[in-house]
Amino acid sequence: SGTWSSGTDMLPPLHALLEERLYITQGVEILPENDYLKIFEPDDSIRYSPFCDDFGPMNLECIARFIEQLTNEFEEFPDCQFIYSVEDGKRNLTNAIFLVGAYMIIKQDSSVEEVCASFGWIPSELVEDYRDATHSVPDFVLSLRDCWSGLAKGKLQGWFAYISEPGGLWEI
């Protein structure tokens, strides 16, 4: 499997994700001209909007849009590998990791354990636990694993589903 280095001190050399189609990094904005390597940038509708000092996982609408956008990129450029260049900061990286993990659970039917193993190379100090909407010290936090487990449980219960048809449909 291939590896990439972001050229920053933020992440170690990257490991391929999603069947060697996607890499996550911070600090990469320009790539050499190449028909087989592209930067993936989700549109601005996929952002976490805090109410206070909260930091939570992305909502189902953001997850659905992310999956649709990444799927469209993969289909439009079937021979490309993509660099998902994330804005600096722990929260931005955490949300990017969460979204790719959500893609794996919902679109690829990966287990939570498989998703966690896929990101085992990222040092824990580079991600941040999710927290509630207060300015005080949180009395509980949610890890990426907690959130992926909830997503997997919701999928198993049939609370939402991705339907693999041309154009893809969502049931929520």
Coordinates of C-alpha atoms in Angstrom, one line a residue:
S1 CA 0.0 0.0 0.0
G2 CA 1.2 3.5 -0.7
T3 CA 2.1 6.2 1.7
W4 CA 2.3 10.0 1.5
S5 CA 3.8 12.6 3.7
S6 CA 2.0 15.9 4.1
G7 CA 5.1 17.9 4.4
T8 CA 4.0 19.1 7.8
D9 CA 4.8 18.0 11.4
M10 CA 1.1 17.5 12.0
L11 CA 0.6 14.0 10.6
P12 CA 2.9 11.0 10.1
P13 CA 3.3 9.5 6.6
L14 CA -0.2 8.7 5.5
H15 CA -1.6 5.3 4.8
A16 CA -4.0 4.6 2.0
L17 CA -7.7 4.4 2.9
L18 CA -10.8 3.2 1.0
E19 CA -9.0 0.6 -1.1
E20 CA -6.0 3.0 -1.7
R21 CA -8.2 5.7 -3.2
L22 CA -8.0 8.3 -0.4
Y23 CA -5.4 9.8 1.9
I24 CA -6.0 12.4 4.7
T25 CA -3.5 15.1 5.4
Q26 CA -3.3 18.7 6.6
G27 CA -1.3 21.5 4.9
V28 CA -1.5 20.3 1.3
E29 CA -3.1 22.8 -1.0
I30 CA -1.4 22.3 -4.3
L31 CA -0.3 19.1 -6.1
P32 CA 1.9 18.6 -9.1
E33 CA -0.1 18.3 -12.3
N34 CA -1.1 14.7 -12.4
D35 CA -4.1 12.9 -14.0
Y36 CA -4.0 10.2 -11.3
L37 CA -3.8 12.4 -8.1
K38 CA -6.4 15.0 -7.1
I39 CA -7.2 17.0 -4.0
F40 CA -10.7 16.2 -2.6
E41 CA -12.4 19.2 -0.9
P42 CA -15.9 18.7 0.3
D43 CA -18.1 21.8 -0.3
D44 CA -18.8 24.3 2.5
S45 CA -22.2 22.7 3.3
I46 CA -20.2 20.0 5.2
R47 CA -19.1 21.9 8.3
Y48 CA -19.8 21.6 12.0
S49 CA -21.5 24.7 13.3
P50 CA -21.1 25.1 17.1
F51 CA -23.6 26.8 19.4
C52 CA -21.1 27.6 22.1
D53 CA -17.9 25.8 22.9
D54 CA -19.4 22.5 21.8
F55 CA -17.8 20.1 19.4
G56 CA -19.9 17.3 18.2
P57 CA -19.8 14.9 15.3
M58 CA -21.3 16.0 12.0
N59 CA -25.1 15.6 11.6
L60 CA -26.7 13.1 9.3
E61 CA -27.2 15.7 6.5
C62 CA -23.5 16.4 6.5
I63 CA -22.6 12.7 6.5
A64 CA -25.0 12.1 3.6
R65 CA -23.6 15.0 1.6
F66 CA -20.0 13.9 2.3
I67 CA -20.7 10.3 1.1
E68 CA -22.5 11.6 -2.0
Q69 CA -19.6 14.0 -2.9
L70 CA -16.9 11.4 -2.3
T71 CA -18.8 8.8 -4.2
N72 CA -19.3 11.2 -7.1
E73 CA -15.5 12.0 -7.2
F74 CA -14.6 8.3 -7.2
E75 CA -17.1 7.7 -10.1
E76 CA -16.0 10.7 -12.1
F77 CA -12.3 9.9 -11.8
P78 CA -12.1 6.1 -11.4
D79 CA -8.4 5.9 -12.0
C80 CA -7.4 8.6 -9.5
Q81 CA -6.2 8.7 -5.9
F82 CA -7.4 11.6 -3.8
I83 CA -5.8 13.6 -1.1
Y84 CA -8.4 14.9 1.4
S85 CA -6.6 18.1 2.5
V86 CA -8.1 19.2 5.9
E87 CA -7.8 22.6 7.3
D88 CA -5.3 22.9 10.2
G89 CA -6.5 22.1 13.7
K90 CA -7.5 19.0 15.8
R91 CA -11.2 19.6 15.4
N92 CA -11.0 19.8 11.6
L93 CA -8.9 16.6 11.5
T94 CA -11.3 14.8 13.9
N95 CA -14.3 15.7 11.8
A96 CA -12.5 14.6 8.6
I97 CA -11.6 11.3 10.2
F98 CA -15.2 10.9 11.4
L99 CA -16.6 11.5 8.0
V100 CA -14.3 9.0 6.2
G101 CA -15.2 6.5 8.9
A102 CA -18.9 7.2 8.4
Y103 CA -18.4 6.6 4.7
M104 CA -16.8 3.2 5.5
I105 CA -19.6 2.2 7.8
I106 CA -22.5 3.4 5.6
K107 CA -21.3 2.9 2.1
Q108 CA -18.8 0.0 2.5
D109 CA -20.5 -1.9 5.3
S110 CA -17.2 -1.8 7.4
S111 CA -17.4 -2.6 11.1
V112 CA -16.5 -0.1 13.8
E113 CA -13.4 -2.3 14.5
E114 CA -12.3 -2.1 10.9
V115 CA -12.8 1.6 10.8
C116 CA -10.8 2.1 14.0
A117 CA -8.0 -0.1 12.7
S118 CA -7.9 2.0 9.5
F119 CA -7.0 5.1 11.6
G120 CA -4.7 3.4 14.1
W121 CA -1.7 5.1 12.6
I122 CA -2.9 8.6 13.6
P123 CA -1.5 9.6 17.0
S124 CA -4.3 10.2 19.5
E125 CA -3.0 13.6 20.5
L126 CA -3.9 14.9 17.0
V127 CA -7.6 14.3 17.5
E128 CA -10.1 15.7 20.0
D129 CA -13.0 14.0 21.7
Y130 CA -16.4 15.5 21.1
R131 CA -18.0 17.6 23.9
D132 CA -21.2 19.3 24.9
A133 CA -22.3 22.9 24.3
T134 CA -21.0 24.7 27.4
H135 CA -18.0 26.8 28.2
S136 CA -17.3 24.8 31.3
V137 CA -15.2 21.6 31.6
P138 CA -17.3 18.8 30.0
D139 CA -18.4 16.1 32.4
F140 CA -18.4 13.5 29.6
V141 CA -16.9 13.2 26.1
L142 CA -17.6 11.1 23.0
S143 CA -14.7 9.4 21.1
L144 CA -14.7 8.7 17.4
R145 CA -15.3 5.1 18.3
D146 CA -18.4 6.1 20.3
C147 CA -19.8 8.1 17.4
W148 CA -19.0 5.4 14.8
S149 CA -20.7 2.8 17.1
G150 CA -23.8 5.0 17.3
L151 CA -23.8 5.4 13.5
A152 CA -23.4 1.6 13.0
K153 CA -26.2 0.9 15.5
G154 CA -28.5 3.4 13.7
K155 CA -27.8 1.7 10.4
L156 CA -28.4 -1.7 11.9
Q157 CA -31.7 -0.5 13.4
G158 CA -32.8 0.8 10.0
W159 CA -33.0 4.4 11.2
F160 CA -31.3 5.5 7.9
A161 CA -29.8 3.8 4.9
Y162 CA -28.0 4.6 1.7
I163 CA -29.7 2.9 -1.3
S164 CA -27.2 1.9 -4.0
E165 CA -29.1 3.1 -7.1
P166 CA -28.0 5.6 -9.8
G167 CA -27.8 8.9 -8.0
G168 CA -28.1 7.2 -4.6
L169 CA -31.1 7.9 -2.3
W170 CA -31.3 8.3 1.4
E171 CA -33.9 7.0 3.8
I172 CA -33.9 8.7 7.1

